[in-house]
C-alpha positions as CSV (number, residue, x, y, z in Angstrom):
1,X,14.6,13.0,7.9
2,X,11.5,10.2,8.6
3,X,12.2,9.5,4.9
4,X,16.2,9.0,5.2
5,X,15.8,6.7,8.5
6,X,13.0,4.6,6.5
7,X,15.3,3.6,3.7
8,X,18.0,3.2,5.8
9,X,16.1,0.4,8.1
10,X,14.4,-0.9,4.6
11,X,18.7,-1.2,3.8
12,X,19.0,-3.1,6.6
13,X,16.0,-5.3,6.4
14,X,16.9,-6.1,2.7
15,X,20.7,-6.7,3.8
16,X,19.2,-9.5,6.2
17,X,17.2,-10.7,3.3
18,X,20.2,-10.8,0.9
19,X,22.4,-13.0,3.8
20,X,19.5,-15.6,4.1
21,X,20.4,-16.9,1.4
22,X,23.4,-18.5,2.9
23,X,21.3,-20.3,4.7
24,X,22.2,-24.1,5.3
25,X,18.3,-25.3,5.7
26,X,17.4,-22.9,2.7
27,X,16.5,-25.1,-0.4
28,X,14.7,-27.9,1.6
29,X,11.0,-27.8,2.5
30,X,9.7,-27.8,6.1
31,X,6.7,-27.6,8.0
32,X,4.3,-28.2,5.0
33,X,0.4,-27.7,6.0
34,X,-1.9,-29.9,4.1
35,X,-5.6,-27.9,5.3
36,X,-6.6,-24.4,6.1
37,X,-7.1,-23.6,9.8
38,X,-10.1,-21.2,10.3
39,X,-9.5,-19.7,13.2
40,X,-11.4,-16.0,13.0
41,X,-15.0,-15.6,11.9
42,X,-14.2,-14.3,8.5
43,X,-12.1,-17.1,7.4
44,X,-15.2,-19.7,7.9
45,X,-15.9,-21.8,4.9
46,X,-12.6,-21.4,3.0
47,X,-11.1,-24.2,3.9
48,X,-12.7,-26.0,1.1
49,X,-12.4,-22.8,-1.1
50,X,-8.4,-24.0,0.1
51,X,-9.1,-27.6,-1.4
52,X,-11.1,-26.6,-4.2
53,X,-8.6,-23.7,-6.1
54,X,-5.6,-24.3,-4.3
55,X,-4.4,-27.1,-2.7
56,X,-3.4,-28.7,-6.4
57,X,-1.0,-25.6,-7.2
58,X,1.3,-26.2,-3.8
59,X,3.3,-28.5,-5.0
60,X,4.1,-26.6,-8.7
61,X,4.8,-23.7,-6.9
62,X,7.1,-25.2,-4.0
63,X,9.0,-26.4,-6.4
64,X,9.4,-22.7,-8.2
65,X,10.1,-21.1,-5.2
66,X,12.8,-23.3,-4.0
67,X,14.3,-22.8,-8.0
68,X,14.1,-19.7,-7.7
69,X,16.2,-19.0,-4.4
70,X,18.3,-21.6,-5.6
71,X,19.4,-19.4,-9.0
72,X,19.0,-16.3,-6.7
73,X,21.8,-17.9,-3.9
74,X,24.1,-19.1,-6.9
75,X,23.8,-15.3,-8.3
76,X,24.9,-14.2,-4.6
77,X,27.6,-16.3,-4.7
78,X,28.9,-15.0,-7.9
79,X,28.6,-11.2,-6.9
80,X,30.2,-11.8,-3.7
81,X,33.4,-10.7,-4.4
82,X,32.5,-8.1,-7.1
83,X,30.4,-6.6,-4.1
84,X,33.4,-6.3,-2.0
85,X,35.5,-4.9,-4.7
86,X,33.6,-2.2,-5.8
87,X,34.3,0.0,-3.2
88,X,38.3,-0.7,-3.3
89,X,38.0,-0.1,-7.0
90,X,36.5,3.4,-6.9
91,X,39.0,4.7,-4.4
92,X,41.6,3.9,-7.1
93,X,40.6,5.8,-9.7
94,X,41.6,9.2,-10.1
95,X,37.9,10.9,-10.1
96,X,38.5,14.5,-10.5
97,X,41.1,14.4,-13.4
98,X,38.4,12.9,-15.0
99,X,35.2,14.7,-14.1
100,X,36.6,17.9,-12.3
101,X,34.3,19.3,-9.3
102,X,31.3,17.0,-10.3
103,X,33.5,13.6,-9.5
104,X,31.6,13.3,-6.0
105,X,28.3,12.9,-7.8
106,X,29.8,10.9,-10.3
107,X,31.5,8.3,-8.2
108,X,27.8,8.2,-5.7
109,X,26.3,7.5,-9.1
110,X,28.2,4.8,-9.9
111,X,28.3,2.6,-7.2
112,X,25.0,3.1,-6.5
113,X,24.3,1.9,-10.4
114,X,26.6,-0.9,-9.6
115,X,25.1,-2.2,-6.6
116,X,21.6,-2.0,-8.3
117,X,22.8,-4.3,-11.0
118,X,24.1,-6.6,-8.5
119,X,21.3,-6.5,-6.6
120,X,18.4,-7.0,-9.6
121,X,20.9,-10.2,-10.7
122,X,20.4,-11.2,-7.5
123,X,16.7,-11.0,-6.3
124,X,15.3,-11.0,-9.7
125,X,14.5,-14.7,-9.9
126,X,12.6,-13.8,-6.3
127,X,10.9,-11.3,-7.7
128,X,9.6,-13.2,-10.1
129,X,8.5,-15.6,-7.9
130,X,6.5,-13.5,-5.8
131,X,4.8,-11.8,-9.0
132,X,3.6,-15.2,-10.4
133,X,1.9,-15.7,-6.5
134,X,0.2,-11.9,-7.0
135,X,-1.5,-12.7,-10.7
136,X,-1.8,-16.3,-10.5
137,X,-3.0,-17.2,-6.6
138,X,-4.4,-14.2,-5.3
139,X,-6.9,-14.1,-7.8
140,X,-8.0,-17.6,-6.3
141,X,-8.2,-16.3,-2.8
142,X,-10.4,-13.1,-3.6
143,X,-12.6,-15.8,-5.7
144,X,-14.0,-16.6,-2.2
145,X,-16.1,-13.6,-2.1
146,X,-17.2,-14.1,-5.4
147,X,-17.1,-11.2,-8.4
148,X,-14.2,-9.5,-7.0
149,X,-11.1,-8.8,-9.7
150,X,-7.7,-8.5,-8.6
151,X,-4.3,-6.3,-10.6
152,X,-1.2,-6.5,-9.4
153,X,-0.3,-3.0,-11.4
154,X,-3.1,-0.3,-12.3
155,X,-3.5,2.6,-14.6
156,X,-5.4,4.3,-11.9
157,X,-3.8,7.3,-10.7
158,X,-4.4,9.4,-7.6
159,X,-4.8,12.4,-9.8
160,X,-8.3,11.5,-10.8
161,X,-9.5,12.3,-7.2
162,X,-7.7,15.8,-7.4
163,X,-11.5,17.1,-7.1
164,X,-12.1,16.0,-3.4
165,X,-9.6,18.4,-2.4
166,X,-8.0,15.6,-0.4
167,X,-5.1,14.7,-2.7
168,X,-1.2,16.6,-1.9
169,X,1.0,18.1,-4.3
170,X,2.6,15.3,-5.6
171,X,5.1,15.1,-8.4
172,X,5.7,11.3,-8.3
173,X,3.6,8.1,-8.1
174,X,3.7,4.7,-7.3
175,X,0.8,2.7,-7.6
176,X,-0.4,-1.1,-7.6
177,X,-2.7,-3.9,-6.4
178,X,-6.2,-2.5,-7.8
179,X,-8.8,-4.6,-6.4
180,X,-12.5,-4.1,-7.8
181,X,-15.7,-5.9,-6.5
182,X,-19.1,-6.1,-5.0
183,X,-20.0,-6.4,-1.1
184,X,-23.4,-6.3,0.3
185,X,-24.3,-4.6,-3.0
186,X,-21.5,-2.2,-2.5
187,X,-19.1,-1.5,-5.6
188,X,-15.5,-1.3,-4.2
189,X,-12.8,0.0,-5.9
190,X,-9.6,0.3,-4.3
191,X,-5.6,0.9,-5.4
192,X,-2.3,1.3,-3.3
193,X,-0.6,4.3,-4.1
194,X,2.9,6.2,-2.8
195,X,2.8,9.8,-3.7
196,X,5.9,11.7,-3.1
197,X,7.0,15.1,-3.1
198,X,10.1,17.0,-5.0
199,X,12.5,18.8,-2.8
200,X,15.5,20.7,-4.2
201,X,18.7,21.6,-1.9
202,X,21.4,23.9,-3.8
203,X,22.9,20.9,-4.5
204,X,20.4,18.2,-4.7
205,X,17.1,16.9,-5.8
206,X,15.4,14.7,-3.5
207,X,11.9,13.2,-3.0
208,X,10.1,12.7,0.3
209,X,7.0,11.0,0.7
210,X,3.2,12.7,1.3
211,X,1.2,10.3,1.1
212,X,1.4,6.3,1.6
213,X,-1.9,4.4,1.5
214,X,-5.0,3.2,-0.4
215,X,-7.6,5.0,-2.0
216,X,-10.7,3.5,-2.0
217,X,-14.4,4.8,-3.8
218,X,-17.4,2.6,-3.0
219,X,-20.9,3.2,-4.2
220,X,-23.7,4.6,-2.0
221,X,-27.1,4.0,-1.7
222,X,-28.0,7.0,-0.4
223,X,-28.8,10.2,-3.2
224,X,-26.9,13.2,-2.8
225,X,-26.1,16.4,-5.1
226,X,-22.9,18.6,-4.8
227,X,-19.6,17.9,-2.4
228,X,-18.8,17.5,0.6
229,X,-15.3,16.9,2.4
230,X,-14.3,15.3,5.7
231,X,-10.9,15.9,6.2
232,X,-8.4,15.9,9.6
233,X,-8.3,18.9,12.1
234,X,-5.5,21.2,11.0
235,X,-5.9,23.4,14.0
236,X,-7.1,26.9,14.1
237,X,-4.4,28.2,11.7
238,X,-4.6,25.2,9.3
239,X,-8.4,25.3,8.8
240,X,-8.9,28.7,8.5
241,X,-6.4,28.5,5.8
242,X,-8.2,25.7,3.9
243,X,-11.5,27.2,4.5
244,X,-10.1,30.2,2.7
245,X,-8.0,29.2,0.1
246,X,-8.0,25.6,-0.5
247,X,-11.4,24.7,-1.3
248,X,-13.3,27.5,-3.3
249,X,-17.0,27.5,-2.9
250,X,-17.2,24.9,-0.1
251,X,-17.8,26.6,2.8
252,X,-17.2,25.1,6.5
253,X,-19.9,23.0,7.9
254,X,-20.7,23.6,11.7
255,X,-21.5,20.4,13.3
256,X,-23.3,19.4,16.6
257,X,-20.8,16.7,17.8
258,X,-17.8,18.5,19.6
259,X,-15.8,15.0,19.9
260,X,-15.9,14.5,15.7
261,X,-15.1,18.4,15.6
262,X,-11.9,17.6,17.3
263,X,-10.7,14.8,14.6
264,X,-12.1,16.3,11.6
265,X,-13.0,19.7,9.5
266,X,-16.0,19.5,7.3
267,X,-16.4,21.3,4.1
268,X,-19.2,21.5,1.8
269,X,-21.1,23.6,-1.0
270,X,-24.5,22.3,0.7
271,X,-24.8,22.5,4.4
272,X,-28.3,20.8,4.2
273,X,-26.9,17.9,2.2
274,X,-24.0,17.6,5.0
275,X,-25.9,17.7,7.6
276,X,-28.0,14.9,5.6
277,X,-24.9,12.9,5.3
278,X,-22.9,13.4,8.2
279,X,-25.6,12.0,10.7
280,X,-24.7,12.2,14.4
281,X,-24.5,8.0,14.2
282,X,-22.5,8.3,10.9
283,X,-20.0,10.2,12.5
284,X,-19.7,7.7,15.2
285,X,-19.3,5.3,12.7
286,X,-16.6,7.0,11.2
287,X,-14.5,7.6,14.2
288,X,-14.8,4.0,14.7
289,X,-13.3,3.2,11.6
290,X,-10.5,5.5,12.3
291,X,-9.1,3.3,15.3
292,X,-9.6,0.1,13.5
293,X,-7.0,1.5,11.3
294,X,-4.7,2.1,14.2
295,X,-6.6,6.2,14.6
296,X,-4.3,6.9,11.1
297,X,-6.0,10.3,9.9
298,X,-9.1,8.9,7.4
299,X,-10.2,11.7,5.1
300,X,-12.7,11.6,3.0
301,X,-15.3,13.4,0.2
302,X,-18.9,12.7,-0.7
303,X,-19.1,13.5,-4.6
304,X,-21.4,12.1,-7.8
305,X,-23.1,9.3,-5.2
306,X,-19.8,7.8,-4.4
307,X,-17.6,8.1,-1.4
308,X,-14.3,8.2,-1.7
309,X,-12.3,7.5,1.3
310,X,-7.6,8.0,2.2
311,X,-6.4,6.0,4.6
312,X,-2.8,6.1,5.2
313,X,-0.8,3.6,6.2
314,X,2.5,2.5,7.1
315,X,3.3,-1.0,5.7
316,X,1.9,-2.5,2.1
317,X,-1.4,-4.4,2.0
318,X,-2.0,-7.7,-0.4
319,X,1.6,-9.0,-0.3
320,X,2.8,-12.0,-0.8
321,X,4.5,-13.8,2.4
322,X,8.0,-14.5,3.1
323,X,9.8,-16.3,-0.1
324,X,12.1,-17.8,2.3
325,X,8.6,-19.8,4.3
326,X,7.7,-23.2,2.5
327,X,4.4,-22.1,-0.1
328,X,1.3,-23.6,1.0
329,X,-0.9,-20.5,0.3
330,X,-1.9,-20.6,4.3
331,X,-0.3,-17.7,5.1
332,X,-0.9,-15.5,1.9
333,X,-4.2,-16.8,2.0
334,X,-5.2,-15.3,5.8
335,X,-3.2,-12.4,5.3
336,X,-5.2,-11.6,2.3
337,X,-8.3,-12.9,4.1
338,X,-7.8,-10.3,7.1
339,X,-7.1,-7.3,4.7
340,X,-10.3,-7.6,2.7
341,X,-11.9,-8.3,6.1
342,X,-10.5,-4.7,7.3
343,X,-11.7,-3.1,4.0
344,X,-15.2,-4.8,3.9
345,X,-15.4,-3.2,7.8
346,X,-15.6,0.1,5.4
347,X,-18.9,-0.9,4.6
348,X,-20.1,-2.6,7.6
349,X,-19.1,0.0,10.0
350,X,-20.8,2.9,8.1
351,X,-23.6,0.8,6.9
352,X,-23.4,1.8,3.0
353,X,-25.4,-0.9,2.2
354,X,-28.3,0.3,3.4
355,X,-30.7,2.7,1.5
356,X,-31.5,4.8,4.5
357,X,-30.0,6.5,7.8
358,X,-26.2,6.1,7.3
């Protein structure tokens, strides 16, 4: 059901989108910045990290994003009236004679097919658009922190961490924007990812969503042997049922702060390495990090001197802004800023930088 109501208000949203291009002020440039504003502590110095990589591209790429709504409003304007015929067109054709008791499927399958034609003619040149701002100016914003590499697509798959006991059934993925670098000494290494579930009805197959988020692994400076799970309270019912069937040899790990035993179930194969790494002011720490990710249900597993952490959340990080907002990299720029920011808090916050007392 959440699934059904979040395409249908992702319909509306890209309906909106689609009429915008009507719009009179559309293919003229506006409100064209010239500097970059620092105005939180993270986004001091790169203002001339803004002069330096990326000031010289706005012009280029204002021009390419007013073509490119341009062809994409023309292409609207041609589909128009195909889009309102469609539906007219299907009612007149006699269905069943042709496909018998599967016609219902059959006509759903077409429009649907037709509307997604219409609607790649007419957000493709967009789409473009915002690709070439992923692979050619994001990599200039992330050069601010120095070494760090930026993918819009990665072969990384969520499957690889099926050993921290963490990952759902899944049968579907989506995944993208695989960022890889070092902080404080820290290797990051972080992907988006949609995993999504297959559910069958007597007379469908439909997929619902399980997990929407990033997955991140960052190095650790503190030695370790074996595994170790942090995961979100299930209740009574739902640990016990983990703690005897979904994670083999780990065994639950008793803990002496009640608060943290509220959030989250621990799991390990090594109670004295558990107890080693989940310090009383660790655990702190990592209740902390939950609310600066809005108290979204962090789960994580200690495994080969890495830790890999889930965070779910509900909107994409690392994309670009509005294609309808004149391009002067400001706003990609501080949205990107902010989002590494919250990820670099990973480190900060539980202090994996240092070689003792996490």
């Amino acid at each position: 059901m959440f699934s059904m109501f979040r395409d249908i208000i992702n319909g509306l949203i890209f309906i909106i989108r689609i009429f915008r291009l009507l719009s009179p002020n559309l293919l003229k440039s506006r409100g064209m910045r010239k500097s970059f504003p620092e105005n939180e502590p993270y986004e001091a110095g790169f203002a001339a990290h803004y002069d330096q990589y990326l000031s010289d591209k706005v012009t280029s790429f204002e021009k390419g994003r007013l073509l490119a709504l341009k062809k994409s409003r023309r292409n609207f304007l041609i589909s128009l009236p195909i889009i309102v015929l469609i539906p007219f067109g299907v009612v007149n054709i006699d269905w069943y004679s042709l496909f018998g008791e599967y016609s219902f499927q059959v006509v759903i399958f077409m429009i649907l097919l037709a509307y997604g034609v219409i609607i790649w003619f007419i957000t493709s040149s967009m789409d473009l658009y915002q690709d070439s701002i992923k692979t050619e100016i994001f990599p200039n914003i992330l050069n601010f922190f120095g070494t760090f590499n930026y993918h819009p697509e990665t072969q990384k798959s969520a499957g690889a961490y099926e050993y921290s006991g963490l990952i759902p059934n899944f049968n579907r993925e989506t995944s993208e924007d695989h960022i890889k670098g070092n902080y404080k000494g820290v290797e990051i290494d972080l992907f988006e990812t949609e995993l999504e579930q297959k559910r069958r009805t007597k007379k469908s197959t439909y997929y619902v969503t399980v997990f929407k988020g990033i997955l991140i692994t960052l190095s650790m400076n503190k030695k370790f042997e074996g595994k170790t799970v942090v995961r979100k309270d299930a209740g009574s019912i739902g640990n016990w049922f983990r703690s005897t069937f979904s994670f083999g040899s780990l065994k639950k790990v008793k803990l002496e702060d009640p608060k943290f035993e509220k959030k989250f179930e621990v799991f390990s194969d090594d109670q004295v390495t558990a107890r080693y790494l989940l310090t009383v002011t660790f655990m702190e720490r990592l209740s902390e990090l939950a609310e600066v990710f809005g108290g979204k249900n962090i789960q994580c597993c200690f495994f080969g001197n890495e830790l890999f952490i889930m965070i779910p959340l509900k909107k994409d990080m690392f994309e670009p802004g509005s294609i309808f907002e004149p391009e002067d990299f400001i706003d990609d720029s501080k949205s990107l800023l902010k989002e590494l920011n919250l990820i670099f808090s990973i480190v900060d916050t539980l202090k994996l930088n240092m070689q003792l007392n996490l």
